[in-house]
């Protein structure tokens, strides 16, 4: 039975930008730093008298994401102070953007975006220390992008598909590593249900969701909860909720604060930004990489196994590697390259953690030798395992170890002649109908060529010679 309730969802996604330095100071932006309070200075610790300087690399990354999603890059933008007091926010306010975001509009996975703006991340608090709270400021002031969607998502499935596609885009344009487990991408889901198509229900916002599975779980939980409230004839209260991973439940955190509680105002320490004067937006648009949706369509034309397409599209490094091999091997060999890369190479990697992907040049050389018939598939796999150890030139290795197959028809014919003249009884047997002898001749030829003859070519030539 279909539900009379319509679900409406709007997402707010935060992503830590991948930049060299923090948003307002020269401190290293290093999310891998384990030791607390290493990458801090007077500016990100908000010592009196210090002034922020906006990181243009971060602004450019937000513009790049905006171009990738087809949003409008604002002519004019500014930074605002969002005032609130908490130990993870040393200034007593967060620098964010309120009325004038860098990007307006755009679309991801068919879902309309409201805006993308730039702000700073907070420090990290840890609460379980014998009653004390410890604060690590390495993350304070790291550039943080916030993307907001229109309320146009209608199920948990759609929300997860949206978030996955956004994650791919952020990775393809190298704006963010967007790893949810590491908190580099965090999602807030606004959820409401209503029986009335024309009128939204009251929304609740579930904060800081750290995995796709939790996005899915939290939305479905909220939808069920709202419906149960309405079915009892009660009202949903607008509030901020958290997600309890262990219980798989949302829980009330606080009643929703309003924008005026933050007393937003333009930050007087930072200049206004005329983006089209500061950045060459057309140049940024032109230098966009191929986006995941376009790449997916191109791979679909190659007739790859469906799971190979998914593996490649979800791993931009693997996919770029694959493409660079294809560029020297040719798109007509797309299936062959995918098989060697995603079956053989990944298989070897899974078995032996000390192996590495060879350079794409060496990998392409290996595949080219296979295509030209210089290596059998056995030989190709053996040399693959070698070059995954030390990334050496596969051609040099094959030459040095006499592994190159001979495709020289005349040379192979000579070997065949010798083998056949040395085996008169076997030839007679074959001619009287003992077809199994054929593989005996192939074996003898391979032996005489010391393994260097191309077995497929031997077979072809033997058939002619035995007629
Ligand atoms: P707030 O001022 O409470 O933060 P916004 O209007 O800025 O609310 O919207 C925040 C997010 O909530 C956006 O993603 C928006 O699409 C979504 N949203 C707004 N109203 C609803 C609703 N009734 N149901 C679901 N999502 C909503
Ligand atoms: Mg919000
Ligand atoms: Zn600093």
Coordinates of C-alpha atoms and ligand atoms in Angstrom, one line a residue:
X1 CA 0.0 0.0 0.0
X2 CA 1.4 3.4 -0.9
X3 CA 1.7 5.9 1.9
X4 CA -0.4 9.1 1.7
X5 CA 2.5 11.0 3.1
X6 CA 5.0 12.8 0.9
X7 CA 8.6 13.0 2.2
X8 CA 10.6 16.1 1.6
X9 CA 14.3 16.4 2.3
X10 CA 16.9 19.1 1.9
X11 CA 20.6 18.4 2.6
X12 CA 23.3 20.6 3.9
X13 CA 26.7 19.2 3.2
X14 CA 30.0 20.3 4.7
X15 CA 33.3 19.4 3.1
X16 CA 36.8 20.2 4.2
X17 CA 38.7 21.7 1.3
X18 CA 42.0 20.2 0.2
X19 CA 44.3 23.2 0.4
X20 CA 47.9 23.7 1.5
X21 CA 47.1 26.2 4.2
X22 CA 44.2 27.1 6.5
X23 CA 41.5 29.6 5.6
X24 CA 42.8 32.8 7.3
X25 CA 46.5 32.0 8.2
X26 CA 49.6 30.2 6.9
X27 CA 49.2 27.2 9.1
X28 CA 49.3 23.8 7.4
X29 CA 45.9 22.3 6.5
X30 CA 46.8 18.7 7.4
X31 CA 43.9 16.5 8.4
X32 CA 46.3 13.6 8.9
X33 CA 48.2 15.4 11.8
X34 CA 47.6 13.1 14.8
X35 CA 49.4 15.2 17.4
X36 CA 47.1 17.8 18.8
X37 CA 47.7 21.6 18.4
X38 CA 50.7 21.3 16.0
X39 CA 49.3 23.4 13.2
X40 CA 48.2 26.5 15.1
X41 CA 49.3 30.2 15.2
X42 CA 48.2 33.5 16.7
X43 CA 45.6 34.0 13.9
X44 CA 43.8 30.6 14.2
X45 CA 44.0 30.9 18.0
X46 CA 42.4 34.3 17.8
X47 CA 45.0 36.2 19.7
X48 CA 44.1 39.9 20.1
X49 CA 45.3 42.1 17.3
X50 CA 45.7 39.4 14.7
X51 CA 43.9 39.7 11.3
X52 CA 42.6 37.1 8.9
X53 CA 43.8 37.0 5.3
X54 CA 41.4 35.0 3.0
X55 CA 42.9 32.0 1.3
X56 CA 42.4 32.4 -2.5
X57 CA 43.1 28.7 -3.2
X58 CA 40.1 27.8 -1.1
X59 CA 37.9 30.4 -2.8
X60 CA 39.0 29.0 -6.2
X61 CA 38.1 25.5 -5.1
X62 CA 34.5 26.6 -4.2
X63 CA 34.3 28.4 -7.6
X64 CA 35.5 25.2 -9.3
X65 CA 32.9 23.1 -7.5
X66 CA 30.3 25.8 -8.5
X67 CA 31.3 25.6 -12.2
X68 CA 31.3 21.8 -12.0
X69 CA 27.6 21.8 -10.8
X70 CA 26.6 24.5 -13.2
X71 CA 25.9 27.1 -10.6
X72 CA 26.2 30.9 -10.9
X73 CA 29.4 32.4 -9.6
X74 CA 28.5 35.5 -7.8
X75 CA 29.9 38.8 -9.0
X76 CA 30.3 40.0 -5.5
X77 CA 30.7 38.2 -2.2
X78 CA 31.7 38.9 1.4
X79 CA 32.4 37.1 4.6
X80 CA 30.2 37.4 7.7
X81 CA 30.6 36.7 11.3
X82 CA 28.3 34.1 12.8
X83 CA 28.4 34.7 16.6
X84 CA 28.2 32.0 19.1
X85 CA 30.2 31.0 22.1
X86 CA 31.8 27.5 22.3
X87 CA 35.4 26.4 23.1
X88 CA 35.9 24.9 19.7
X89 CA 35.5 28.4 18.1
X90 CA 38.3 30.5 19.5
X91 CA 37.2 33.9 18.1
X92 CA 33.7 33.6 19.7
X93 CA 32.4 33.7 16.1
X94 CA 32.8 31.6 13.0
X95 CA 33.6 33.4 9.8
X96 CA 31.0 32.2 7.3
X97 CA 28.9 33.6 4.5
X98 CA 25.3 34.7 5.0
X99 CA 23.6 36.8 2.4
X100 CA 26.1 36.6 -0.4
X101 CA 27.4 33.0 -1.0
X102 CA 30.1 32.4 -3.7
X103 CA 27.8 30.1 -5.7
X104 CA 24.0 30.3 -6.3
X105 CA 22.0 27.5 -7.9
X106 CA 23.4 24.5 -9.8
X107 CA 22.4 20.8 -9.9
X108 CA 23.8 17.5 -8.7
X109 CA 22.2 14.2 -9.8
X110 CA 19.1 16.1 -11.0
X111 CA 18.6 17.9 -7.7
X112 CA 18.6 21.7 -7.5
X113 CA 21.1 23.4 -5.2
X114 CA 20.4 26.6 -3.3
X115 CA 23.9 27.7 -2.7
X116 CA 27.5 26.9 -1.9
X117 CA 29.4 29.1 0.5
X118 CA 32.8 29.1 2.3
X119 CA 33.4 29.1 6.0
X120 CA 35.9 27.8 8.5
X121 CA 36.0 24.5 10.4
X122 CA 35.9 24.4 14.2
X123 CA 38.4 22.8 16.5
X124 CA 37.8 19.2 17.6
X125 CA 36.7 18.6 21.2
X126 CA 37.0 15.3 23.0
X127 CA 34.8 14.9 26.0
X128 CA 35.8 11.6 27.6
X129 CA 38.8 12.6 29.7
X130 CA 37.9 12.1 33.4
X131 CA 35.4 14.9 33.2
X132 CA 37.6 17.3 31.3
X133 CA 37.1 18.4 27.7
X134 CA 40.2 18.6 25.6
X135 CA 40.4 20.7 22.5
X136 CA 42.6 20.2 19.4
X137 CA 42.9 23.3 17.3
X138 CA 44.6 21.7 14.3
X139 CA 41.3 21.8 12.5
X140 CA 40.3 25.3 13.6
X141 CA 40.2 27.5 10.6
X142 CA 40.5 24.8 8.0
X143 CA 38.5 25.9 4.9
X144 CA 35.1 24.4 4.9
X145 CA 32.6 24.4 2.1
X146 CA 28.9 24.2 2.7
X147 CA 26.5 23.2 0.0
X148 CA 22.7 23.5 0.5
X149 CA 20.1 21.8 -1.6
X150 CA 16.5 22.9 -2.2
X151 CA 13.9 20.8 -0.5
X152 CA 13.6 18.6 -3.6
X153 CA 14.7 15.1 -2.4
X154 CA 12.0 12.6 -1.7
X155 CA 13.5 9.5 -0.2
X156 CA 16.5 8.2 1.7
X157 CA 17.6 6.4 -1.5
X158 CA 17.6 9.7 -3.4
X159 CA 19.5 11.4 -0.6
X160 CA 22.2 8.8 -0.6
X161 CA 22.5 8.8 -4.4
X162 CA 22.8 12.6 -4.3
X163 CA 25.5 12.5 -1.5
X164 CA 27.5 9.8 -3.4
X165 CA 27.5 11.8 -6.6
X166 CA 28.5 15.0 -4.8
X167 CA 31.4 13.1 -3.1
X168 CA 32.6 11.9 -6.6
X169 CA 32.4 15.5 -8.0
X170 CA 34.4 16.9 -5.0
X171 CA 37.0 14.2 -5.6
X172 CA 37.2 14.6 -9.4
X173 CA 37.7 18.3 -9.2
X174 CA 40.2 17.8 -6.3
X175 CA 38.3 20.2 -4.0
X176 CA 38.1 17.8 -1.1
X177 CA 39.0 14.2 -0.3
X178 CA 35.5 14.0 1.1
X179 CA 36.1 11.0 3.2
X180 CA 33.1 10.7 5.5
X181 CA 34.7 8.4 8.0
X182 CA 37.4 11.0 8.6
X183 CA 34.8 13.8 8.9
X184 CA 36.0 15.4 5.7
X185 CA 32.4 15.3 4.4
X186 CA 29.5 15.7 6.9
X187 CA 25.9 15.7 6.1
X188 CA 22.9 17.3 7.8
X189 CA 19.5 16.2 6.6
X190 CA 16.3 18.3 6.9
X191 CA 13.3 16.1 6.8
X192 CA 9.5 16.7 6.8
X193 CA 6.5 14.7 5.8
X194 CA 3.1 16.0 4.7
X195 CA -0.1 14.7 3.2
X196 CA -0.6 18.0 1.3
X197 CA 1.4 18.3 -1.9
X198 CA 1.2 22.1 -1.8
X199 CA 2.3 22.5 1.8
X200 CA 5.5 21.2 3.5
X201 CA 5.3 19.6 6.9
X202 CA 7.4 20.9 9.9
X203 CA 11.0 19.9 9.4
X204 CA 13.6 18.4 11.7
X205 CA 17.3 18.7 11.1
X206 CA 19.5 15.7 11.8
X207 CA 23.1 17.0 12.4
X208 CA 26.6 15.7 11.6
X209 CA 25.9 12.4 9.9
X210 CA 29.1 10.5 9.2
X211 CA 28.3 7.8 6.7
X212 CA 26.0 7.0 3.8
X213 CA 24.4 4.2 5.8
X214 CA 23.6 6.7 8.6
X215 CA 22.1 9.2 6.1
X216 CA 19.9 6.4 5.0
X217 CA 19.0 5.2 8.5
X218 CA 18.4 8.7 9.9
X219 CA 16.1 9.8 7.2
X220 CA 14.0 6.6 7.3
X221 CA 13.9 6.8 11.1
X222 CA 12.7 10.4 11.0
X223 CA 10.1 9.8 8.3
X224 CA 8.6 7.0 10.4
X225 CA 8.7 9.1 13.5
X226 CA 6.9 12.1 11.8
X227 CA 4.2 9.9 10.4
X228 CA 3.6 8.3 13.8
X229 CA 3.3 11.7 15.4
X230 CA 0.8 12.9 12.7
X231 CA -1.2 9.6 13.0
X232 CA -1.6 10.3 16.7
X233 CA -3.1 13.7 15.8
X234 CA -0.1 15.5 17.3
X235 CA 2.3 18.1 15.9
X236 CA 6.0 17.6 14.9
X237 CA 8.2 20.1 16.7
X238 CA 10.8 21.8 14.7
X239 CA 14.2 20.9 16.2
X240 CA 17.7 19.8 15.7
X241 CA 18.3 16.1 16.3
X242 CA 21.3 13.8 16.5
X243 CA 21.8 10.3 15.2
X244 CA 22.6 7.5 17.6
X245 CA 24.6 5.1 15.6
X246 CA 24.4 2.3 18.2
X247 CA 20.6 2.5 18.7
X248 CA 19.9 3.5 15.1
X249 CA 17.7 6.3 16.3
X250 CA 17.6 10.0 16.2
X251 CA 17.3 12.0 19.4
X252 CA 16.3 15.5 20.3
X253 CA 19.2 17.9 20.8
X254 CA 17.8 21.4 20.9
X255 CA 15.0 23.5 19.6
X256 CA 16.0 25.1 16.3
X257 CA 17.9 28.4 16.6
X258 CA 17.1 31.2 14.2
X259 CA 19.4 33.2 12.0
X260 CA 18.9 36.2 14.3
X261 CA 20.3 34.3 17.2
X262 CA 23.7 34.4 15.5
X263 CA 23.7 38.2 14.9
X264 CA 25.3 37.8 11.5
X265 CA 27.1 40.8 10.2
X266 CA 29.8 41.4 7.5
X267 CA 33.3 40.8 8.9
X268 CA 35.0 44.2 8.9
X269 CA 38.5 42.5 8.9
X270 CA 38.1 41.0 5.5
X271 CA 37.8 42.8 2.1
X272 CA 34.7 42.3 -0.1
X273 CA 35.5 40.1 -3.1
X274 CA 34.7 40.9 -6.8
X275 CA 35.1 37.3 -7.9
X276 CA 35.0 37.9 -11.7
X277 CA 37.9 40.4 -11.3
X278 CA 39.9 38.2 -8.9
X279 CA 39.5 35.0 -10.9
X280 CA 39.3 34.0 -14.5
X281 CA 36.0 32.1 -14.3
X282 CA 36.1 31.0 -18.0
X283 CA 39.5 29.6 -17.5
X284 CA 38.3 27.6 -14.5
X285 CA 35.4 26.3 -16.5
X286 CA 37.6 25.2 -19.3
X287 CA 40.1 23.4 -17.0
X288 CA 37.4 21.3 -15.4
X289 CA 38.1 17.6 -15.6
X290 CA 35.7 15.1 -17.1
X291 CA 33.0 14.8 -14.5
X292 CA 31.8 11.5 -13.1
X293 CA 28.4 11.4 -14.9
X294 CA 30.1 12.0 -18.3
X295 CA 32.8 9.5 -17.6
X296 CA 30.2 6.9 -16.6
X297 CA 28.5 7.4 -20.0
X298 CA 31.8 7.0 -21.8
X299 CA 32.6 3.8 -19.9
X300 CA 29.2 2.4 -20.6
X301 CA 30.1 2.6 -24.3
X302 CA 33.1 0.3 -23.7
X303 CA 30.8 -2.6 -22.8
X304 CA 32.7 -3.2 -19.5
X305 CA 31.2 -5.4 -16.8
X306 CA 28.9 -3.2 -14.8
X307 CA 30.8 -3.6 -11.5
X308 CA 34.0 -2.6 -13.3
X309 CA 32.3 0.7 -14.3
X310 CA 31.3 1.2 -10.7
X311 CA 34.7 0.5 -9.3
X312 CA 36.3 2.9 -11.7
X313 CA 33.8 5.7 -11.3
X314 CA 34.0 5.5 -7.5
X315 CA 37.8 5.6 -7.5
X316 CA 39.0 8.7 -9.3
X317 CA 42.7 7.7 -9.0
X318 CA 42.1 4.2 -10.5
X319 CA 39.9 5.7 -13.2
X320 CA 42.5 8.3 -14.1
X321 CA 45.1 5.5 -14.2
X322 CA 42.8 3.4 -16.4
X323 CA 42.3 6.3 -18.8
X324 CA 46.0 7.1 -19.1
X325 CA 46.7 3.4 -20.0
X326 CA 43.8 3.6 -22.5
X327 CA 45.2 6.7 -24.1
X328 CA 48.3 4.7 -25.2
X329 CA 46.7 1.3 -25.8
X330 CA 43.5 2.6 -27.5
X331 CA 39.9 2.6 -26.6
X332 CA 39.2 -0.5 -28.7
X333 CA 41.1 -2.4 -26.0
X334 CA 39.1 -1.0 -23.1
X335 CA 37.8 -4.4 -22.0
X336 CA 41.3 -6.1 -22.1
X337 CA 42.8 -3.2 -20.0
X338 CA 39.9 -3.4 -17.5
X339 CA 40.4 -7.1 -17.1
X340 CA 44.1 -6.8 -16.5
X341 CA 43.7 -3.9 -14.2
X342 CA 40.6 -4.8 -12.2
X343 CA 40.9 -8.5 -12.1
X344 CA 44.6 -9.4 -12.3
X345 CA 46.2 -6.3 -10.8
X346 CA 43.7 -5.8 -8.0
X347 CA 43.7 -9.5 -7.4
X348 CA 47.5 -9.4 -6.9
X349 CA 47.3 -6.3 -4.7
X350 CA 44.7 -8.0 -2.5
X351 CA 46.9 -11.0 -2.0
X352 CA 50.2 -9.1 -1.4
X353 CA 50.1 -5.7 0.3
X354 CA 53.8 -5.0 -0.6
X355 CA 52.9 -4.8 -4.3
X356 CA 52.1 -1.5 -6.0
X357 CA 50.5 -0.3 -9.1
X358 CA 53.3 0.2 -11.7
X359 CA 53.5 3.5 -13.5
X360 CA 50.7 3.7 -16.1
X361 CA 53.5 3.9 -18.8
X362 CA 54.9 0.5 -17.8
X363 CA 51.4 -1.0 -17.5
X364 CA 50.5 0.3 -21.0
X365 CA 53.8 -1.1 -22.4
X366 CA 52.9 -4.5 -21.0
X367 CA 49.4 -4.5 -22.4
X368 CA 50.7 -3.3 -25.8
X369 CA 53.2 -6.3 -25.9
X370 CA 50.2 -8.6 -25.2
X371 CA 48.2 -7.0 -27.9
X372 CA 51.0 -7.3 -30.4
X373 CA 51.3 -11.0 -29.5
X374 CA 54.8 -10.6 -28.1
X375 CA 53.6 -12.0 -24.8
X376 CA 51.1 -14.8 -24.1
X377 CA 48.5 -14.1 -21.5
X378 CA 50.5 -16.3 -19.1
X379 CA 53.7 -14.3 -19.8
X380 CA 51.7 -11.0 -19.4
X381 CA 50.5 -12.0 -16.0
X382 CA 53.9 -13.2 -14.9
X383 CA 55.6 -9.9 -15.9
X384 CA 52.7 -8.0 -14.3
X385 CA 53.6 -9.5 -11.0
X386 CA 57.2 -8.6 -11.5
X387 CA 56.6 -4.9 -12.4
X388 CA 54.2 -4.5 -9.5
X389 CA 57.3 -5.3 -7.3
X390 CA 59.8 -2.8 -8.8
X391 CA 58.0 -0.9 -11.6
X392 CA 60.6 -1.8 -14.1
X393 CA 60.2 -1.6 -17.9
X394 CA 58.4 -4.8 -18.9
X395 CA 60.0 -4.8 -22.4
X396 CA 63.5 -4.8 -21.0
X397 CA 62.6 -7.5 -18.5
X398 CA 61.0 -9.7 -21.2
X399 CA 64.0 -9.3 -23.5
X400 CA 66.5 -10.0 -20.7
X401 CA 64.6 -13.2 -19.8
X402 CA 63.9 -14.3 -23.4
X403 CA 60.1 -14.1 -22.8
X404 CA 59.2 -12.3 -26.0
X405 CA 57.1 -14.5 -28.3
X406 CA 58.2 -14.8 -31.9
X407 CA 55.6 -13.8 -34.4
X408 CA 58.0 -14.2 -37.2
X409 CA 56.0 -16.5 -39.5
X410 CA 59.0 -17.7 -41.5
X411 CA 60.9 -18.6 -38.3
X412 CA 57.9 -20.5 -36.9
X413 CA 57.4 -22.3 -40.2
X414 CA 60.9 -23.6 -40.1
X415 CA 60.4 -25.0 -36.6
X416 CA 57.2 -26.7 -37.7
X417 CA 59.0 -28.3 -40.7
X418 CA 61.7 -29.7 -38.4
X419 CA 59.1 -31.0 -35.8
X420 CA 57.0 -32.7 -38.5
X421 CA 60.0 -34.3 -40.2
X422 CA 61.3 -35.6 -36.9
X423 CA 57.9 -37.2 -36.1
X424 CA 56.8 -39.3 -39.1
X425 CA 54.7 -41.8 -37.0
X426 CA 52.8 -39.1 -35.2
X427 CA 52.1 -37.4 -38.5
X428 CA 50.7 -40.6 -39.9
X429 CA 48.6 -41.1 -36.8
X430 CA 47.2 -37.6 -37.1
X431 CA 46.4 -38.1 -40.7
X432 CA 44.6 -41.4 -40.0
X433 CA 42.2 -39.5 -37.7
X434 CA 44.0 -39.2 -34.3
X435 CA 43.2 -35.5 -33.9
X436 CA 44.6 -35.4 -30.3
X437 CA 48.1 -35.5 -31.9
X438 CA 47.6 -31.9 -32.9
X439 CA 48.4 -30.6 -29.4
X440 CA 51.5 -32.8 -29.3
X441 CA 52.9 -30.9 -32.3
X442 CA 52.1 -27.6 -30.7
X443 CA 53.9 -28.7 -27.6
X444 CA 56.9 -29.9 -29.6
X445 CA 57.0 -26.6 -31.5
X446 CA 56.9 -24.6 -28.3
X447 CA 59.7 -26.7 -26.9
X448 CA 61.9 -26.2 -29.9
X449 CA 61.3 -22.4 -29.8
X450 CA 62.2 -22.5 -26.1
X451 CA 58.8 -21.0 -25.3
X452 CA 59.3 -18.0 -27.5
X453 CA 56.9 -18.9 -30.3
X454 CA 53.4 -17.5 -30.2
X455 CA 51.3 -20.6 -29.6
X456 CA 48.2 -19.2 -31.4
X457 CA 50.3 -18.6 -34.5
X458 CA 51.9 -22.1 -34.2
X459 CA 48.4 -23.6 -34.2
X460 CA 47.4 -21.6 -37.2
X461 CA 50.5 -22.5 -39.2
X462 CA 50.4 -26.2 -38.1
X463 CA 46.8 -26.5 -39.4
X464 CA 48.0 -25.4 -42.8
X465 CA 51.2 -27.6 -42.8
X466 CA 49.2 -30.7 -41.8
X467 CA 46.6 -30.4 -44.6
Ligands
LIG1 P1 17.0 27.1 8.2 O1 16.9 28.5 8.1 O2 16.1 26.4 9.2 O3 18.4 26.6 8.3 P2 16.7 26.8 5.4 O4 15.5 27.4 4.7 O5 18.0 27.6 5.3 O6 16.3 26.5 6.9 O7 16.9 25.4 4.8 C1 17.8 24.5 5.3 C2 17.7 23.2 4.5 O8 16.4 22.7 4.8 C3 17.7 23.3 3.0 O9 18.4 22.2 2.5 C4 16.3 23.3 2.6 O10 16.1 22.7 1.4 C5 15.7 22.4 3.7 N1 14.3 22.6 3.9 C6 13.6 23.7 4.1 N2 12.3 23.5 4.4 C7 12.1 22.1 4.4 C8 11.0 21.3 4.7 N3 9.8 21.7 5.0 N4 11.3 19.9 4.6 C9 12.5 19.5 4.3 N5 13.5 20.2 4.1 C10 13.4 21.5 4.1
LIG2 MG1 21.0 24.3 9.0
LIG3 ZN1 47.1 29.4 12.0

